[in-house]
């Protein structure tokens, strides 16, 4: 049921709001294990699908510069890979015609997006966990909920990387606290990325020591 709703949402965006799924497919088609020729055939099918769902090799051949025989092979590949469904439909005149739908394509694209988001989220959570573990080792205690939330804010809102945090933690070592780490990160972010003269270096060293 959940995936049916998702498909209908993506399909509704495509049908009613002219969602540009083509540009998205250009970015991810290799990850979807499509060849360039299969992609171009799929894009031609999408172009047809915007107006009608009647399947015709002749119609496709007007949109892509491939021989009809080759288009047929790429269509078969799209069916085998689960992007396209072709079936017979009976008309009001009691005749049959070939029609197609792309619901499976919408599903695959949605699954890819969700999987990508889940992977990014897992990687993000893993980075936060590593920072928490490192801090707890130096503090010799578990972090408080408010401290964990502050670390999340450093990642999500302030935009610091795990490398930035690791570097500061190793500089502060046993003197580290979440507040000190935050101050150090703010200080470092305000320093221009250029060579520092000895006098400035002394001032910065004094600032770092004052944080400790």
JSON list of C-alpha atoms in Angstrom, two decimals:
[
{"chain": "A", "resi": 1, "resn": "UNK", "atom": "CA", "xyz": [0.00, 0.00, 0.00]},
{"chain": "A", "resi": 2, "resn": "UNK", "atom": "CA", "xyz": [2.80, 2.39, 0.92]},
{"chain": "A", "resi": 3, "resn": "UNK", "atom": "CA", "xyz": [4.56, 2.01, -2.43]},
{"chain": "A", "resi": 4, "resn": "UNK", "atom": "CA", "xyz": [1.28, 2.38, -4.34]},
{"chain": "A", "resi": 5, "resn": "UNK", "atom": "CA", "xyz": [0.78, 5.76, -2.69]},
{"chain": "A", "resi": 6, "resn": "UNK", "atom": "CA", "xyz": [4.35, 6.75, -3.50]},
{"chain": "A", "resi": 7, "resn": "UNK", "atom": "CA", "xyz": [3.97, 5.79, -7.15]},
{"chain": "A", "resi": 8, "resn": "UNK", "atom": "CA", "xyz": [0.73, 7.71, -7.44]},
{"chain": "A", "resi": 9, "resn": "UNK", "atom": "CA", "xyz": [2.39, 10.77, -5.87]},
{"chain": "A", "resi": 10, "resn": "UNK", "atom": "CA", "xyz": [5.33, 10.76, -8.27]},
{"chain": "A", "resi": 11, "resn": "UNK", "atom": "CA", "xyz": [3.05, 9.99, -11.19]},
{"chain": "A", "resi": 12, "resn": "UNK", "atom": "CA", "xyz": [0.73, 12.83, -10.15]},
{"chain": "A", "resi": 13, "resn": "UNK", "atom": "CA", "xyz": [3.66, 15.24, -10.06]},
{"chain": "A", "resi": 14, "resn": "UNK", "atom": "CA", "xyz": [4.64, 14.06, -13.53]},
{"chain": "A", "resi": 15, "resn": "UNK", "atom": "CA", "xyz": [1.14, 14.22, -15.01]},
{"chain": "A", "resi": 16, "resn": "UNK", "atom": "CA", "xyz": [-0.28, 17.29, -13.30]},
{"chain": "A", "resi": 17, "resn": "UNK", "atom": "CA", "xyz": [2.75, 19.43, -12.53]},
{"chain": "A", "resi": 18, "resn": "UNK", "atom": "CA", "xyz": [5.08, 18.59, -15.43]},
{"chain": "A", "resi": 19, "resn": "UNK", "atom": "CA", "xyz": [7.71, 17.14, -13.10]},
{"chain": "A", "resi": 20, "resn": "UNK", "atom": "CA", "xyz": [10.98, 16.93, -15.04]},
{"chain": "A", "resi": 21, "resn": "UNK", "atom": "CA", "xyz": [11.85, 13.30, -14.40]},
{"chain": "A", "resi": 22, "resn": "UNK", "atom": "CA", "xyz": [14.01, 13.28, -17.52]},
{"chain": "A", "resi": 23, "resn": "UNK", "atom": "CA", "xyz": [16.76, 15.42, -15.97]},
{"chain": "A", "resi": 24, "resn": "UNK", "atom": "CA", "xyz": [16.74, 13.19, -12.90]},
{"chain": "A", "resi": 25, "resn": "UNK", "atom": "CA", "xyz": [17.11, 10.07, -15.05]},
{"chain": "A", "resi": 26, "resn": "UNK", "atom": "CA", "xyz": [20.08, 11.65, -16.84]},
{"chain": "A", "resi": 27, "resn": "UNK", "atom": "CA", "xyz": [21.83, 11.92, -13.47]},
{"chain": "A", "resi": 28, "resn": "UNK", "atom": "CA", "xyz": [21.06, 8.45, -12.13]},
{"chain": "A", "resi": 29, "resn": "UNK", "atom": "CA", "xyz": [20.60, 6.17, -15.16]},
{"chain": "A", "resi": 30, "resn": "UNK", "atom": "CA", "xyz": [23.96, 4.45, -14.66]},
{"chain": "A", "resi": 31, "resn": "UNK", "atom": "CA", "xyz": [23.10, 3.75, -11.03]},
{"chain": "A", "resi": 32, "resn": "UNK", "atom": "CA", "xyz": [19.82, 2.29, -12.28]},
{"chain": "A", "resi": 33, "resn": "UNK", "atom": "CA", "xyz": [21.92, 0.03, -14.54]},
{"chain": "A", "resi": 34, "resn": "UNK", "atom": "CA", "xyz": [20.60, 1.45, -17.80]},
{"chain": "A", "resi": 35, "resn": "UNK", "atom": "CA", "xyz": [22.70, 1.80, -20.94]},
{"chain": "A", "resi": 36, "resn": "UNK", "atom": "CA", "xyz": [22.74, 5.09, -22.84]},
{"chain": "A", "resi": 37, "resn": "UNK", "atom": "CA", "xyz": [20.57, 3.59, -25.59]},
{"chain": "A", "resi": 38, "resn": "UNK", "atom": "CA", "xyz": [18.08, 2.23, -23.07]},
{"chain": "A", "resi": 39, "resn": "UNK", "atom": "CA", "xyz": [17.95, 5.67, -21.42]},
{"chain": "A", "resi": 40, "resn": "UNK", "atom": "CA", "xyz": [17.25, 7.40, -24.72]},
{"chain": "A", "resi": 41, "resn": "UNK", "atom": "CA", "xyz": [14.49, 4.90, -25.48]},
{"chain": "A", "resi": 42, "resn": "UNK", "atom": "CA", "xyz": [13.00, 5.42, -22.02]},
{"chain": "A", "resi": 43, "resn": "UNK", "atom": "CA", "xyz": [13.08, 9.20, -22.50]},
{"chain": "A", "resi": 44, "resn": "UNK", "atom": "CA", "xyz": [11.25, 8.78, -25.82]},
{"chain": "A", "resi": 45, "resn": "UNK", "atom": "CA", "xyz": [8.63, 6.66, -24.05]},
{"chain": "A", "resi": 46, "resn": "UNK", "atom": "CA", "xyz": [8.25, 9.34, -21.39]},
{"chain": "A", "resi": 47, "resn": "UNK", "atom": "CA", "xyz": [7.73, 11.94, -24.10]},
{"chain": "A", "resi": 48, "resn": "UNK", "atom": "CA", "xyz": [4.92, 9.84, -25.58]},
{"chain": "A", "resi": 49, "resn": "UNK", "atom": "CA", "xyz": [3.49, 9.10, -22.13]},
{"chain": "A", "resi": 50, "resn": "UNK", "atom": "CA", "xyz": [2.99, 12.80, -21.43]},
{"chain": "A", "resi": 51, "resn": "UNK", "atom": "CA", "xyz": [0.20, 12.80, -24.04]},
{"chain": "A", "resi": 52, "resn": "UNK", "atom": "CA", "xyz": [-0.99, 9.22, -24.41]},
{"chain": "A", "resi": 53, "resn": "UNK", "atom": "CA", "xyz": [-0.16, 5.64, -23.48]},
{"chain": "A", "resi": 54, "resn": "UNK", "atom": "CA", "xyz": [-0.47, 3.94, -26.86]},
{"chain": "A", "resi": 55, "resn": "UNK", "atom": "CA", "xyz": [2.63, 1.92, -27.67]},
{"chain": "A", "resi": 56, "resn": "UNK", "atom": "CA", "xyz": [4.07, 2.17, -31.19]},
{"chain": "A", "resi": 57, "resn": "UNK", "atom": "CA", "xyz": [7.58, 1.52, -32.46]},
{"chain": "A", "resi": 58, "resn": "UNK", "atom": "CA", "xyz": [6.83, 3.90, -35.33]},
{"chain": "A", "resi": 59, "resn": "UNK", "atom": "CA", "xyz": [6.02, 6.69, -32.90]},
{"chain": "A", "resi": 60, "resn": "UNK", "atom": "CA", "xyz": [9.22, 6.02, -30.94]},
{"chain": "A", "resi": 61, "resn": "UNK", "atom": "CA", "xyz": [11.35, 5.99, -34.09]},
{"chain": "A", "resi": 62, "resn": "UNK", "atom": "CA", "xyz": [10.20, 9.56, -34.78]},
{"chain": "A", "resi": 63, "resn": "UNK", "atom": "CA", "xyz": [11.64, 10.65, -31.45]},
{"chain": "A", "resi": 64, "resn": "UNK", "atom": "CA", "xyz": [14.98, 8.82, -31.47]},
{"chain": "A", "resi": 65, "resn": "UNK", "atom": "CA", "xyz": [17.28, 8.22, -34.38]},
{"chain": "A", "resi": 66, "resn": "UNK", "atom": "CA", "xyz": [17.54, 4.45, -34.02]},
{"chain": "A", "resi": 67, "resn": "UNK", "atom": "CA", "xyz": [16.36, 1.70, -36.41]},
{"chain": "A", "resi": 68, "resn": "UNK", "atom": "CA", "xyz": [13.04, 0.19, -35.37]},
{"chain": "A", "resi": 69, "resn": "UNK", "atom": "CA", "xyz": [14.73, -3.19, -34.87]},
{"chain": "A", "resi": 70, "resn": "UNK", "atom": "CA", "xyz": [17.16, -1.68, -32.34]},
{"chain": "A", "resi": 71, "resn": "UNK", "atom": "CA", "xyz": [14.38, 0.23, -30.59]},
{"chain": "A", "resi": 72, "resn": "UNK", "atom": "CA", "xyz": [12.56, -3.08, -30.17]},
{"chain": "A", "resi": 73, "resn": "UNK", "atom": "CA", "xyz": [15.63, -4.56, -28.47]},
{"chain": "A", "resi": 74, "resn": "UNK", "atom": "CA", "xyz": [15.93, -1.58, -26.11]},
{"chain": "A", "resi": 75, "resn": "UNK", "atom": "CA", "xyz": [12.21, -1.80, -25.31]},
{"chain": "A", "resi": 76, "resn": "UNK", "atom": "CA", "xyz": [12.62, -5.48, -24.46]},
{"chain": "A", "resi": 77, "resn": "UNK", "atom": "CA", "xyz": [15.55, -4.60, -22.20]},
{"chain": "A", "resi": 78, "resn": "UNK", "atom": "CA", "xyz": [13.46, -1.98, -20.39]},
{"chain": "A", "resi": 79, "resn": "UNK", "atom": "CA", "xyz": [10.73, -4.56, -19.83]},
{"chain": "A", "resi": 80, "resn": "UNK", "atom": "CA", "xyz": [13.24, -7.12, -18.56]},
{"chain": "A", "resi": 81, "resn": "UNK", "atom": "CA", "xyz": [14.78, -4.55, -16.18]},
{"chain": "A", "resi": 82, "resn": "UNK", "atom": "CA", "xyz": [11.37, -3.60, -14.82]},
{"chain": "A", "resi": 83, "resn": "UNK", "atom": "CA", "xyz": [10.98, -0.06, -16.17]},
{"chain": "A", "resi": 84, "resn": "UNK", "atom": "CA", "xyz": [8.19, -0.64, -18.66]},
{"chain": "A", "resi": 85, "resn": "UNK", "atom": "CA", "xyz": [4.98, -2.65, -18.92]},
{"chain": "A", "resi": 86, "resn": "UNK", "atom": "CA", "xyz": [3.19, -3.23, -22.24]},
{"chain": "A", "resi": 87, "resn": "UNK", "atom": "CA", "xyz": [-0.21, -4.88, -22.44]},
{"chain": "A", "resi": 88, "resn": "UNK", "atom": "CA", "xyz": [-3.28, -5.19, -24.66]},
{"chain": "A", "resi": 89, "resn": "UNK", "atom": "CA", "xyz": [-6.31, -2.99, -24.08]},
{"chain": "A", "resi": 90, "resn": "UNK", "atom": "CA", "xyz": [-9.78, -3.39, -25.61]},
{"chain": "A", "resi": 91, "resn": "UNK", "atom": "CA", "xyz": [-11.24, -0.25, -27.15]},
{"chain": "A", "resi": 92, "resn": "UNK", "atom": "CA", "xyz": [-14.89, 0.82, -27.26]},
{"chain": "A", "resi": 93, "resn": "UNK", "atom": "CA", "xyz": [-15.03, -0.60, -30.79]},
{"chain": "A", "resi": 94, "resn": "UNK", "atom": "CA", "xyz": [-14.11, -3.99, -29.36]},
{"chain": "A", "resi": 95, "resn": "UNK", "atom": "CA", "xyz": [-10.64, -3.81, -30.90]},
{"chain": "A", "resi": 96, "resn": "UNK", "atom": "CA", "xyz": [-7.34, -4.36, -29.15]},
{"chain": "A", "resi": 97, "resn": "UNK", "atom": "CA", "xyz": [-4.34, -2.06, -29.08]},
{"chain": "A", "resi": 98, "resn": "UNK", "atom": "CA", "xyz": [-0.96, -2.10, -27.38]},
{"chain": "A", "resi": 99, "resn": "UNK", "atom": "CA", "xyz": [-0.65, 0.34, -24.52]},
{"chain": "A", "resi": 100, "resn": "UNK", "atom": "CA", "xyz": [2.01, 0.86, -21.86]},
{"chain": "A", "resi": 101, "resn": "UNK", "atom": "CA", "xyz": [2.55, 2.33, -18.41]},
{"chain": "A", "resi": 102, "resn": "UNK", "atom": "CA", "xyz": [5.64, 3.51, -16.55]},
{"chain": "A", "resi": 103, "resn": "UNK", "atom": "CA", "xyz": [4.54, 2.89, -12.96]},
{"chain": "A", "resi": 104, "resn": "UNK", "atom": "CA", "xyz": [7.49, 0.57, -12.40]},
{"chain": "A", "resi": 105, "resn": "UNK", "atom": "CA", "xyz": [9.86, 3.31, -13.56]},
{"chain": "A", "resi": 106, "resn": "UNK", "atom": "CA", "xyz": [8.38, 5.75, -11.03]},
{"chain": "A", "resi": 107, "resn": "UNK", "atom": "CA", "xyz": [8.81, 3.10, -8.35]},
{"chain": "A", "resi": 108, "resn": "UNK", "atom": "CA", "xyz": [12.45, 2.46, -9.24]},
{"chain": "A", "resi": 109, "resn": "UNK", "atom": "CA", "xyz": [13.27, 6.17, -9.23]},
{"chain": "A", "resi": 110, "resn": "UNK", "atom": "CA", "xyz": [11.54, 6.63, -5.87]},
{"chain": "A", "resi": 111, "resn": "UNK", "atom": "CA", "xyz": [13.35, 3.62, -4.39]},
{"chain": "A", "resi": 112, "resn": "UNK", "atom": "CA", "xyz": [16.66, 4.99, -5.61]},
{"chain": "A", "resi": 113, "resn": "UNK", "atom": "CA", "xyz": [16.00, 8.40, -4.03]},
{"chain": "A", "resi": 114, "resn": "UNK", "atom": "CA", "xyz": [14.96, 6.86, -0.70]},
{"chain": "A", "resi": 115, "resn": "UNK", "atom": "CA", "xyz": [17.92, 4.48, -0.68]},
{"chain": "A", "resi": 116, "resn": "UNK", "atom": "CA", "xyz": [20.29, 7.36, -1.38]},
{"chain": "A", "resi": 117, "resn": "UNK", "atom": "CA", "xyz": [18.75, 9.40, 1.44]},
{"chain": "A", "resi": 118, "resn": "UNK", "atom": "CA", "xyz": [18.97, 6.46, 3.83]},
{"chain": "A", "resi": 119, "resn": "UNK", "atom": "CA", "xyz": [22.64, 5.92, 2.99]},
{"chain": "A", "resi": 120, "resn": "UNK", "atom": "CA", "xyz": [23.43, 9.61, 3.52]},
{"chain": "A", "resi": 121, "resn": "UNK", "atom": "CA", "xyz": [21.50, 9.60, 6.78]},
{"chain": "A", "resi": 122, "resn": "UNK", "atom": "CA", "xyz": [23.30, 6.46, 7.99]},
{"chain": "A", "resi": 123, "resn": "UNK", "atom": "CA", "xyz": [26.68, 7.94, 7.10]},
{"chain": "A", "resi": 124, "resn": "UNK", "atom": "CA", "xyz": [25.74, 11.15, 8.89]},
{"chain": "A", "resi": 125, "resn": "UNK", "atom": "CA", "xyz": [24.61, 9.27, 12.01]},
{"chain": "A", "resi": 126, "resn": "UNK", "atom": "CA", "xyz": [27.78, 7.15, 11.96]},
{"chain": "A", "resi": 127, "resn": "UNK", "atom": "CA", "xyz": [29.91, 10.31, 11.92]},
{"chain": "A", "resi": 128, "resn": "UNK", "atom": "CA", "xyz": [28.03, 11.73, 14.90]},
{"chain": "A", "resi": 129, "resn": "UNK", "atom": "CA", "xyz": [28.38, 8.45, 16.82]},
{"chain": "A", "resi": 130, "resn": "UNK", "atom": "CA", "xyz": [32.15, 8.43, 16.27]},
{"chain": "A", "resi": 131, "resn": "UNK", "atom": "CA", "xyz": [32.46, 11.98, 17.60]},
{"chain": "A", "resi": 132, "resn": "UNK", "atom": "CA", "xyz": [30.32, 11.09, 20.63]},
{"chain": "A", "resi": 133, "resn": "UNK", "atom": "CA", "xyz": [32.45, 8.00, 21.37]},
{"chain": "A", "resi": 134, "resn": "UNK", "atom": "CA", "xyz": [35.67, 10.02, 21.08]},
{"chain": "A", "resi": 135, "resn": "UNK", "atom": "CA", "xyz": [34.37, 12.73, 23.41]},
{"chain": "A", "resi": 136, "resn": "UNK", "atom": "CA", "xyz": [33.16, 10.19, 25.96]},
{"chain": "A", "resi": 137, "resn": "UNK", "atom": "CA", "xyz": [36.59, 8.56, 25.97]},
{"chain": "A", "resi": 138, "resn": "UNK", "atom": "CA", "xyz": [38.26, 11.82, 26.96]},
{"chain": "A", "resi": 139, "resn": "UNK", "atom": "CA", "xyz": [35.49, 12.92, 29.33]},
{"chain": "A", "resi": 140, "resn": "UNK", "atom": "CA", "xyz": [35.28, 9.46, 30.90]},
{"chain": "A", "resi": 141, "resn": "UNK", "atom": "CA", "xyz": [31.50, 9.73, 31.04]},
{"chain": "A", "resi": 142, "resn": "UNK", "atom": "CA", "xyz": [28.47, 9.53, 28.80]},
{"chain": "A", "resi": 143, "resn": "UNK", "atom": "CA", "xyz": [27.36, 12.71, 27.08]},
{"chain": "A", "resi": 144, "resn": "UNK", "atom": "CA", "xyz": [24.22, 14.42, 28.27]},
{"chain": "A", "resi": 145, "resn": "UNK", "atom": "CA", "xyz": [21.26, 14.64, 25.84]},
{"chain": "A", "resi": 146, "resn": "UNK", "atom": "CA", "xyz": [21.79, 18.40, 25.50]},
{"chain": "A", "resi": 147, "resn": "UNK", "atom": "CA", "xyz": [25.45, 17.83, 24.58]},
{"chain": "A", "resi": 148, "resn": "UNK", "atom": "CA", "xyz": [24.50, 15.29, 21.93]},
{"chain": "A", "resi": 149, "resn": "UNK", "atom": "CA", "xyz": [21.99, 17.79, 20.53]},
{"chain": "A", "resi": 150, "resn": "UNK", "atom": "CA", "xyz": [24.72, 20.47, 20.43]},
{"chain": "A", "resi": 151, "resn": "UNK", "atom": "CA", "xyz": [26.96, 18.11, 18.43]},
{"chain": "A", "resi": 152, "resn": "UNK", "atom": "CA", "xyz": [24.13, 17.47, 15.99]},
{"chain": "A", "resi": 153, "resn": "UNK", "atom": "CA", "xyz": [23.70, 21.22, 15.58]},
{"chain": "A", "resi": 154, "resn": "UNK", "atom": "CA", "xyz": [27.42, 21.57, 14.81]},
{"chain": "A", "resi": 155, "resn": "UNK", "atom": "CA", "xyz": [26.91, 19.11, 11.95]},
{"chain": "A", "resi": 156, "resn": "UNK", "atom": "CA", "xyz": [23.47, 20.09, 10.69]},
{"chain": "A", "resi": 157, "resn": "UNK", "atom": "CA", "xyz": [23.24, 23.83, 11.33]},
{"chain": "A", "resi": 158, "resn": "UNK", "atom": "CA", "xyz": [26.79, 25.12, 11.70]},
{"chain": "A", "resi": 159, "resn": "UNK", "atom": "CA", "xyz": [28.12, 22.80, 8.97]},
{"chain": "A", "resi": 160, "resn": "UNK", "atom": "CA", "xyz": [31.29, 21.52, 10.63]},
{"chain": "A", "resi": 161, "resn": "UNK", "atom": "CA", "xyz": [32.69, 18.21, 9.39]},
{"chain": "A", "resi": 162, "resn": "UNK", "atom": "CA", "xyz": [33.71, 15.22, 11.49]},
{"chain": "A", "resi": 163, "resn": "UNK", "atom": "CA", "xyz": [37.33, 15.92, 10.51]},
{"chain": "A", "resi": 164, "resn": "UNK", "atom": "CA", "xyz": [37.03, 19.46, 11.94]},
{"chain": "A", "resi": 165, "resn": "UNK", "atom": "CA", "xyz": [35.71, 18.05, 15.20]},
{"chain": "A", "resi": 166, "resn": "UNK", "atom": "CA", "xyz": [38.28, 15.27, 15.44]},
{"chain": "A", "resi": 167, "resn": "UNK", "atom": "CA", "xyz": [41.08, 17.78, 14.99]},
{"chain": "A", "resi": 168, "resn": "UNK", "atom": "CA", "xyz": [39.75, 20.01, 17.79]},
{"chain": "A", "resi": 169, "resn": "UNK", "atom": "CA", "xyz": [39.15, 17.05, 20.12]},
{"chain": "A", "resi": 170, "resn": "UNK", "atom": "CA", "xyz": [42.75, 15.91, 19.63]},
{"chain": "A", "resi": 171, "resn": "UNK", "atom": "CA", "xyz": [44.00, 19.44, 20.29]},
{"chain": "A", "resi": 172, "resn": "UNK", "atom": "CA", "xyz": [42.06, 19.76, 23.53]},
{"chain": "A", "resi": 173, "resn": "UNK", "atom": "CA", "xyz": [42.44, 16.11, 24.62]},
{"chain": "A", "resi": 174, "resn": "UNK", "atom": "CA", "xyz": [41.59, 15.67, 28.33]},
{"chain": "A", "resi": 175, "resn": "UNK", "atom": "CA", "xyz": [40.55, 19.33, 28.54]},
{"chain": "A", "resi": 176, "resn": "UNK", "atom": "CA", "xyz": [37.83, 18.88, 25.95]},
{"chain": "A", "resi": 177, "resn": "UNK", "atom": "CA", "xyz": [34.20, 19.74, 26.55]},
{"chain": "A", "resi": 178, "resn": "UNK", "atom": "CA", "xyz": [31.44, 20.24, 24.03]},
{"chain": "A", "resi": 179, "resn": "UNK", "atom": "CA", "xyz": [31.41, 23.99, 24.73]},
{"chain": "A", "resi": 180, "resn": "UNK", "atom": "CA", "xyz": [35.19, 24.29, 24.34]},
{"chain": "A", "resi": 181, "resn": "UNK", "atom": "CA", "xyz": [35.05, 22.31, 21.11]},
{"chain": "A", "resi": 182, "resn": "UNK", "atom": "CA", "xyz": [32.35, 24.62, 19.78]},
{"chain": "A", "resi": 183, "resn": "UNK", "atom": "CA", "xyz": [34.35, 27.73, 20.67]},
{"chain": "A", "resi": 184, "resn": "UNK", "atom": "CA", "xyz": [37.47, 26.32, 19.05]},
{"chain": "A", "resi": 185, "resn": "UNK", "atom": "CA", "xyz": [35.58, 25.50, 15.86]},
{"chain": "A", "resi": 186, "resn": "UNK", "atom": "CA", "xyz": [34.14, 29.02, 15.72]},
{"chain": "A", "resi": 187, "resn": "UNK", "atom": "CA", "xyz": [37.59, 30.50, 16.23]},
{"chain": "A", "resi": 188, "resn": "UNK", "atom": "CA", "xyz": [39.16, 28.34, 13.53]},
{"chain": "A", "resi": 189, "resn": "UNK", "atom": "CA", "xyz": [36.40, 29.16, 11.05]},
{"chain": "A", "resi": 190, "resn": "UNK", "atom": "CA", "xyz": [37.16, 32.86, 11.39]},
{"chain": "A", "resi": 191, "resn": "UNK", "atom": "CA", "xyz": [40.86, 32.47, 10.63]},
{"chain": "A", "resi": 192, "resn": "UNK", "atom": "CA", "xyz": [41.69, 33.14, 6.94]},
{"chain": "A", "resi": 193, "resn": "UNK", "atom": "CA", "xyz": [43.16, 30.15, 5.12]},
{"chain": "A", "resi": 194, "resn": "UNK", "atom": "CA", "xyz": [46.56, 31.69, 4.48]},
{"chain": "A", "resi": 195, "resn": "UNK", "atom": "CA", "xyz": [50.09, 31.84, 5.89]},
{"chain": "A", "resi": 196, "resn": "UNK", "atom": "CA", "xyz": [50.20, 33.28, 9.40]},
{"chain": "A", "resi": 197, "resn": "UNK", "atom": "CA", "xyz": [53.05, 35.49, 10.53]},
{"chain": "A", "resi": 198, "resn": "UNK", "atom": "CA", "xyz": [54.87, 34.60, 13.80]},
{"chain": "A", "resi": 199, "resn": "UNK", "atom": "CA", "xyz": [53.27, 37.44, 15.76]},
{"chain": "A", "resi": 200, "resn": "UNK", "atom": "CA", "xyz": [49.74, 36.39, 14.75]},
{"chain": "A", "resi": 201, "resn": "UNK", "atom": "CA", "xyz": [50.65, 32.80, 15.50]},
{"chain": "A", "resi": 202, "resn": "UNK", "atom": "CA", "xyz": [51.53, 33.76, 19.09]},
{"chain": "A", "resi": 203, "resn": "UNK", "atom": "CA", "xyz": [48.19, 35.53, 19.53]},
{"chain": "A", "resi": 204, "resn": "UNK", "atom": "CA", "xyz": [46.29, 32.51, 18.15]},
{"chain": "A", "resi": 205, "resn": "UNK", "atom": "CA", "xyz": [48.25, 30.18, 20.39]},
{"chain": "A", "resi": 206, "resn": "UNK", "atom": "CA", "xyz": [47.28, 32.30, 23.38]},
{"chain": "A", "resi": 207, "resn": "UNK", "atom": "CA", "xyz": [43.63, 32.15, 22.31]},
{"chain": "A", "resi": 208, "resn": "UNK", "atom": "CA", "xyz": [43.74, 28.38, 21.99]},
{"chain": "A", "resi": 209, "resn": "UNK", "atom": "CA", "xyz": [45.30, 28.08, 25.44]},
{"chain": "A", "resi": 210, "resn": "UNK", "atom": "CA", "xyz": [42.65, 30.37, 26.91]},
{"chain": "A", "resi": 211, "resn": "UNK", "atom": "CA", "xyz": [39.98, 28.02, 25.55]},
{"chain": "A", "resi": 212, "resn": "UNK", "atom": "CA", "xyz": [41.70, 25.07, 27.19]}
]
